[in-house]
Short mmCIF file of C-alpha atoms in Angstrom, two decimals:
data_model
loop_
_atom_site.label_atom_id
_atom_site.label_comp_id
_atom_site.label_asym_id
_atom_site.label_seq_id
_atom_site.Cartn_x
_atom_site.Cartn_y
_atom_site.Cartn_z
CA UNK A 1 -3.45 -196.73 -76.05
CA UNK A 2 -6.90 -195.01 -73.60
CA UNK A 3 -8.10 -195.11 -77.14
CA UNK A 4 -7.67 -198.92 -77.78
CA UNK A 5 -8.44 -200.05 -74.53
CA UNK A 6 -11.92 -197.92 -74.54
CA UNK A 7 -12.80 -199.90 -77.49
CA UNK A 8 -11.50 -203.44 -75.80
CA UNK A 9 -14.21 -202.13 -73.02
CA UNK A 10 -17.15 -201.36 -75.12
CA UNK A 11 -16.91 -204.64 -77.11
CA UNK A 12 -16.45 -206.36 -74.17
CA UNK A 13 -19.51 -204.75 -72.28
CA UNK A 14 -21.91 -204.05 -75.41
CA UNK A 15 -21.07 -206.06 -77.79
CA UNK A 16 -23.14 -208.79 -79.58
CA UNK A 17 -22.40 -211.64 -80.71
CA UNK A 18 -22.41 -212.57 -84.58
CA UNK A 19 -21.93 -215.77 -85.76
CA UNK A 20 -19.03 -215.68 -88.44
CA UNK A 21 -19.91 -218.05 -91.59
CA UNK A 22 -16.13 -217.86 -93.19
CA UNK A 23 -14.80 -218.79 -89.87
CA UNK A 24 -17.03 -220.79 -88.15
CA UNK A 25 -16.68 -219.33 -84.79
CA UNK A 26 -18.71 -216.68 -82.75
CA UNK A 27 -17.57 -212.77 -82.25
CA UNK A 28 -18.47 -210.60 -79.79
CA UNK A 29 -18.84 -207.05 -82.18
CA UNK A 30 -19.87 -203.45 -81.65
CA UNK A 31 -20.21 -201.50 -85.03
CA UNK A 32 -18.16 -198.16 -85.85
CA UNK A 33 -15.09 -197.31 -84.03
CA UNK A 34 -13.01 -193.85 -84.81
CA UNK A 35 -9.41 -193.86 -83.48
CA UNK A 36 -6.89 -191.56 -84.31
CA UNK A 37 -3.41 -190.63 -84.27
CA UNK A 38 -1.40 -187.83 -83.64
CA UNK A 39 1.74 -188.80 -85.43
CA UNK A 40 2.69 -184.81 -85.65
CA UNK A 41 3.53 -185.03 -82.08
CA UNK A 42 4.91 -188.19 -82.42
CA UNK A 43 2.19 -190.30 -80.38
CA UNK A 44 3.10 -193.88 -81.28
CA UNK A 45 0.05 -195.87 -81.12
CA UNK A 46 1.50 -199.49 -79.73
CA UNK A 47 0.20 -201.65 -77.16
CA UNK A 48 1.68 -201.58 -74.03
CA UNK A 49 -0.82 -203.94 -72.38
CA UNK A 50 1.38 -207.04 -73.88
CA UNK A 51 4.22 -207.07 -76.09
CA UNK A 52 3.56 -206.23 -79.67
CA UNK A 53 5.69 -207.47 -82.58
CA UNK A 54 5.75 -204.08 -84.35
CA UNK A 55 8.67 -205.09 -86.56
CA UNK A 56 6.27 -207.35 -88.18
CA UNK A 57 3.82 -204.85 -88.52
CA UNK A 58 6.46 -202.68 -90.33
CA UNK A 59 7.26 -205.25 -92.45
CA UNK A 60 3.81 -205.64 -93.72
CA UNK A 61 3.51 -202.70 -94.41
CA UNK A 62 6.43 -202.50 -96.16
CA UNK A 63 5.39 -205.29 -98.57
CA UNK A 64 2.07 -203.16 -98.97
CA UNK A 65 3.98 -200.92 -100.40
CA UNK A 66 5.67 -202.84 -102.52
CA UNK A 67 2.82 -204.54 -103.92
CA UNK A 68 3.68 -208.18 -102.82
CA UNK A 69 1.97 -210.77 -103.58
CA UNK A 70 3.58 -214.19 -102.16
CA UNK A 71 3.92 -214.84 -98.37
CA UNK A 72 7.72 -215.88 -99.30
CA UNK A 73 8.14 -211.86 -100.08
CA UNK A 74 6.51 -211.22 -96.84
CA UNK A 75 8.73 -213.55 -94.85
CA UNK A 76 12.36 -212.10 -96.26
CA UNK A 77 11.15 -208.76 -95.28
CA UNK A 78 10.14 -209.74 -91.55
CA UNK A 79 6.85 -211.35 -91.33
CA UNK A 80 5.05 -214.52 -91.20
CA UNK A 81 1.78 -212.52 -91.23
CA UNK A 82 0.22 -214.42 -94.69
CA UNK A 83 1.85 -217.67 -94.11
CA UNK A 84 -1.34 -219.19 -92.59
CA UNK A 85 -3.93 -217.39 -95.34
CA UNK A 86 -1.97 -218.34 -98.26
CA UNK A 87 -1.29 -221.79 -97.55
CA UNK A 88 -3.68 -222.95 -94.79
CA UNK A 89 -6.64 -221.70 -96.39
CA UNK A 90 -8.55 -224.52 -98.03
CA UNK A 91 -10.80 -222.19 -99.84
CA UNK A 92 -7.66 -220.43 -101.19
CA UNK A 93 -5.68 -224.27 -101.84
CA UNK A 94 -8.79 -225.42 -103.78
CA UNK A 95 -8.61 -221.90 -106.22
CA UNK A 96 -7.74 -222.30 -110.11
CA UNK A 97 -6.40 -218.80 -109.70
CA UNK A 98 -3.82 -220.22 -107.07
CA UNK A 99 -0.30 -220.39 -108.45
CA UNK A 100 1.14 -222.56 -106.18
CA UNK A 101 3.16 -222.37 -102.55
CA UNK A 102 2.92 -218.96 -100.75
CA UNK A 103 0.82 -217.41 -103.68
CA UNK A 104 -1.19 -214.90 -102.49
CA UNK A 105 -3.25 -214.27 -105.23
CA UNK A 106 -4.50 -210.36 -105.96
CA UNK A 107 -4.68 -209.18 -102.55
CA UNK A 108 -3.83 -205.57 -100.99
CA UNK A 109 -0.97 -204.09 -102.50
CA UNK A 110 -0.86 -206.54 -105.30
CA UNK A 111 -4.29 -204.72 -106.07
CA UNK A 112 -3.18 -201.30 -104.87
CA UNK A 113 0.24 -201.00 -107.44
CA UNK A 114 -1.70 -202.75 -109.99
CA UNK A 115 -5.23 -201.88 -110.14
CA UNK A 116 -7.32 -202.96 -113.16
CA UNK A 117 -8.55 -201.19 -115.96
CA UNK A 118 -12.28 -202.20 -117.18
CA UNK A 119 -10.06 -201.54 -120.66
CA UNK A 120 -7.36 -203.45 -120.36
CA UNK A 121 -3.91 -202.65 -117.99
CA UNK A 122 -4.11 -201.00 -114.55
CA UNK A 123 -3.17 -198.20 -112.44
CA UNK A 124 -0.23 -197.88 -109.93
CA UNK A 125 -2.45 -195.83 -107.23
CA UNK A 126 0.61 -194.91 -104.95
CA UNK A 127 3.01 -193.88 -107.59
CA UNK A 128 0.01 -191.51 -108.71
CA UNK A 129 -0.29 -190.39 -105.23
CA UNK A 130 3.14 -190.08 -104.44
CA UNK A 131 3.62 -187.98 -107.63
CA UNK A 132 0.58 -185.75 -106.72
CA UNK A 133 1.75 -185.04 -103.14
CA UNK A 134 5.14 -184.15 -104.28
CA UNK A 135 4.22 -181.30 -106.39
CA UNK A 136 1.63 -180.22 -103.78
CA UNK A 137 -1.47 -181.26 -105.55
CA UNK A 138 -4.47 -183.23 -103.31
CA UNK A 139 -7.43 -183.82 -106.20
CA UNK A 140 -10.03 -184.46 -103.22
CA UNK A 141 -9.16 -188.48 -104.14
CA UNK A 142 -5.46 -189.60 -103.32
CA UNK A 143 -6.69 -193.06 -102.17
CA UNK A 144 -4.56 -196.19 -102.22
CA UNK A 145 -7.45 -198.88 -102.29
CA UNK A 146 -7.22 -202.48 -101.86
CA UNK A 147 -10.83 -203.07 -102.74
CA UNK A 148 -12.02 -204.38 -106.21
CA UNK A 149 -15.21 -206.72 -105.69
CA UNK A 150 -14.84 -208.16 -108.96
CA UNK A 151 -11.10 -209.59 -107.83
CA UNK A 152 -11.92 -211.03 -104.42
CA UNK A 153 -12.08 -214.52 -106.26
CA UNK A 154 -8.33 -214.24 -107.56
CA UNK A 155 -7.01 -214.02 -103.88
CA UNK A 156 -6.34 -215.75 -100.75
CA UNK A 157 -8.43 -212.96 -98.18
CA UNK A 158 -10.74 -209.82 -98.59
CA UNK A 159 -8.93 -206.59 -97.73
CA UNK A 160 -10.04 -205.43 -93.91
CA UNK A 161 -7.52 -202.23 -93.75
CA UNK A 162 -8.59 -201.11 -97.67
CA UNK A 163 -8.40 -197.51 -98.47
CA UNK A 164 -6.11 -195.16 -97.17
CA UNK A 165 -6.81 -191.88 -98.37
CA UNK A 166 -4.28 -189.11 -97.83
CA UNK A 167 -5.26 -185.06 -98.04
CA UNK A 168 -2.75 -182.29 -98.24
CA UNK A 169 -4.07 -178.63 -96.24
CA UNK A 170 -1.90 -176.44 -96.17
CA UNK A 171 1.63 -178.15 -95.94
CA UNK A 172 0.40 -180.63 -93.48
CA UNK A 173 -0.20 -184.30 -94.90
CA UNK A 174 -3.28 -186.34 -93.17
CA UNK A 175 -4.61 -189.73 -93.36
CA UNK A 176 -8.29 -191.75 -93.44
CA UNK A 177 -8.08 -195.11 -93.39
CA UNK A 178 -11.00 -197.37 -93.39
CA UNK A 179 -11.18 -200.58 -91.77
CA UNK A 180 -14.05 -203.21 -93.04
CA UNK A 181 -13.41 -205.91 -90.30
CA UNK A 182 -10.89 -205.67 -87.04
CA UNK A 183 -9.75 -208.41 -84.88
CA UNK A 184 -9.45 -206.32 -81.93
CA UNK A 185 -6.87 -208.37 -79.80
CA UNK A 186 -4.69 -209.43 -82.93
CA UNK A 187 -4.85 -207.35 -86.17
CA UNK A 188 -6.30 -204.15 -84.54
CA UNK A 189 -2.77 -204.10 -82.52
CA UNK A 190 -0.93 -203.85 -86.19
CA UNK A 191 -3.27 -202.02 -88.15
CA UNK A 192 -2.49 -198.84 -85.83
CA UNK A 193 1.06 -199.25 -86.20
CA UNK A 194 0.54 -199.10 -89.81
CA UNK A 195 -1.74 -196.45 -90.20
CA UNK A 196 0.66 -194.36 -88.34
CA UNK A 197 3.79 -195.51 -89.89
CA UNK A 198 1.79 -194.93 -93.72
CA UNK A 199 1.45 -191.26 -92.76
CA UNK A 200 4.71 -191.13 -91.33
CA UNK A 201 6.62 -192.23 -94.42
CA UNK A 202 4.47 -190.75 -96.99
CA UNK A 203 4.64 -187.21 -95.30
CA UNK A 204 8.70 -187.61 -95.19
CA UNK A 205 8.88 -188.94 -98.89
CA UNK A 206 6.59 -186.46 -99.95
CA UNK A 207 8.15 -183.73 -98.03
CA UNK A 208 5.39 -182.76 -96.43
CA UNK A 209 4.67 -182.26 -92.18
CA UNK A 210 2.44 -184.96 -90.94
CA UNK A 211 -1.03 -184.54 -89.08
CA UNK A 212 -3.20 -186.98 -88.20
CA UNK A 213 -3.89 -190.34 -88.74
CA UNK A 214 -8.24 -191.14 -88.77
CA UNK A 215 -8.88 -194.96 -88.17
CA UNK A 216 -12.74 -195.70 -89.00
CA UNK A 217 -13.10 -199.26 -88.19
CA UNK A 218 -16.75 -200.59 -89.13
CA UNK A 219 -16.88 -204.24 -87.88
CA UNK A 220 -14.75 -204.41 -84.87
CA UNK A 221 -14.93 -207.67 -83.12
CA UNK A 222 -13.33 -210.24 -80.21
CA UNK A 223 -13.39 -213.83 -81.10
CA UNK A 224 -14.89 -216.16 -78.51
CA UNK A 225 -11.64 -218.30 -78.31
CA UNK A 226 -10.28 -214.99 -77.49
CA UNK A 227 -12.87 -213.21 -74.76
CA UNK A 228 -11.35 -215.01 -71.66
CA UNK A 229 -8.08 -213.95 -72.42
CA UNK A 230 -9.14 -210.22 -73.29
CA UNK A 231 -11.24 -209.71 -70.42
CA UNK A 232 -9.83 -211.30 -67.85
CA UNK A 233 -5.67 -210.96 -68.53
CA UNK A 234 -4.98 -207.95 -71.00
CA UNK A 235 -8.07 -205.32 -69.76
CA UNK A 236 -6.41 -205.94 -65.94
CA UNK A 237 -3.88 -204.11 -67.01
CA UNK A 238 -2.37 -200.99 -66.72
CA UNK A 239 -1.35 -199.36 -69.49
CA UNK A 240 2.74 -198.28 -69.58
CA UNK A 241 4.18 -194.84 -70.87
CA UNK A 242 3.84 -194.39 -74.99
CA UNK A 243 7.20 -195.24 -77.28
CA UNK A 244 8.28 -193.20 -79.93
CA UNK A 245 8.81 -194.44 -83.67
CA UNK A 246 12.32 -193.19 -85.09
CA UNK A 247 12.22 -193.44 -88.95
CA UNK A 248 15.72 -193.58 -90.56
CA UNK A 249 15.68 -189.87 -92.02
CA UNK A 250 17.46 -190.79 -95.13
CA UNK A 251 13.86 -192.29 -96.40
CA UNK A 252 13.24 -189.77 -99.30
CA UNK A 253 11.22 -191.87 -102.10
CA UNK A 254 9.23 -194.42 -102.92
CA UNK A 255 12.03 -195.80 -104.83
CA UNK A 256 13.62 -196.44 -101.43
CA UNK A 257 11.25 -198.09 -99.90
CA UNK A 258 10.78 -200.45 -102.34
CA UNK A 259 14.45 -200.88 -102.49
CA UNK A 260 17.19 -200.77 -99.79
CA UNK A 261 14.98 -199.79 -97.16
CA UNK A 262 14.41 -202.91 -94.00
CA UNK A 263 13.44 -203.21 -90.53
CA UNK A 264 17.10 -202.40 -89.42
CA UNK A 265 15.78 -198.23 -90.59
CA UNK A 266 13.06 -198.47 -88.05
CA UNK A 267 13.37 -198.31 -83.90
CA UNK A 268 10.77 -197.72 -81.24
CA UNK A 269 12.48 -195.85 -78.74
CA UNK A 270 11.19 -196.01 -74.77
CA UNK A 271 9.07 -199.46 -75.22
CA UNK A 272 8.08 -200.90 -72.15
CA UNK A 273 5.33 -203.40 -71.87
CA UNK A 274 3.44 -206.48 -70.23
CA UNK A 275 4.23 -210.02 -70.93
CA UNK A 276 3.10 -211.58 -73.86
CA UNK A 277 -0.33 -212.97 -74.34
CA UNK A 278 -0.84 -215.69 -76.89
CA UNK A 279 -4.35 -214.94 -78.33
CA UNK A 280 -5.47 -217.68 -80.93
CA UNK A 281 -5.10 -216.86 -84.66
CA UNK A 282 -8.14 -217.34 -86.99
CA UNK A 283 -7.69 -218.54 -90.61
#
């Protein structure tokens, strides 16, 4: 949470601001933020400075996993989070490549489960990690990756959270993921949830102990629509006590989480927090 709220500061106090062509709209930014997380001792990264839907962020994740690629998917597993990009988007409504309503086109795990071959077919990057971790091999490149420039036309959004690159040292499971572009008050919020929560699950599927989480986020950013709100409501604050993430222990694949597994196997245990803030949402 210091670590999130340090960052709020610095954009806040040195950032400068960038005019952002796909949006329209001005952002305050700093470049290069490292956060990370200690999910061996259990150090739940969430907000505390207003509520934070972390089911949602779960969920998300969840359909990350499973390589989703239609905002319907998303919504029966818990989250509205690609309602707005895959059908609000007029970039995205004008694309050939656009199969209709909800259609996210090849974006994050679509990409990561199915990555494409120059020769023909693709690659299921998790199942190859999974399989690598399991029998205790780390080839120096177990990275799920959501970015293929020659693909961004085929979906809805760029990836901003788009590698997530796990290392096994002796028995003890870590992560780096690498953020292109952060949203501080919005996305950043779910992104560490989910950074945490990857590490979390792989280490228990993999049956390994979990480390560390690293979060390198190069663009990190406050849009102006947002400032007012940041600055002068959520950085008033005082922070509460951390939650703890409880993980249903009867997780032991990937099979089950692309199966059985829901939002009802997750809980976050010892959550106090501020009101909500309602910080607008940019397409």
């Amino acid at each position: 949470m210091k670590q999130y709220l340090d960052l709020c500061h610095r954009i806040v106090n040195e950032g400068k601001w960038v005019e952002n062509e796909r949006t329209g709209k001005h952002c305050l930014t700093v470049i290069n933020a490292d956060l990370t997380y200690d999910v061996a001792n259990g150090e739940f990264p969430l907000v505390t400075t207003r509520r934070s839907f972390w089911k949602a962020a779960i969920a998300e994740l969840l359909g990350y996993i499973r390589g989703y690629d239609n905002a319907a998917d998303f919504r029966k597993l818990g989250t509205k989070s690609w309602d707005a990009n895959a059908n609000q988007n007029a970039a995205w409504l004008a694309n050939p490549y656009r199969k209709g309503e909800d259609d996210m086109g090849l974006v994050y795990g679509a990409v990561g489960r199915h990555f494409p071959k120059p020769d023909g077919g693709s690659v299921d990057l998790l199942r190859q990690i999974v399989d690598d971790l399991k029998k205790g091999i780390d080839n120096r490149g177990e990275i799920y990756t959501f970015y293929h420039p020659g693909i961004f036309h085929m979906g809805c959004l760029r990836p901003c959270l788009y590698s997530h690159h796990f290392s096994l040292l002796d028995g003890t499971l870590y992560l780096n993921s690498t953020q292109r572009s952060a949203d501080v008050p919005l996305g950043l919020n779910w992104n560490m949830i989910q950074c945490y929560t990857f590490l979390a699950l792989m280490a228990q599927i993999t049956g390994h102990k979990a480390g560390q989480a690293y979060h390198k986020i190069v663009n990190a950013h406050i849009y102006e629509d947002q400032l007012e709100l940041m600055r002068d409501v959520q950085l008033k604050r005082e922070p509460l006590n951390a939650p703890k993430l409880w993980i249903n222990p009867k997780i032991k694949s990937l099979e089950d989480l692309e199966t059985w597994v829901t939002l009802e196997d997750f809980k976050v245990e010892g959550y106090e927090y501020h009101p909500s803030i309602q910080y607008p949402f940019t397409v």
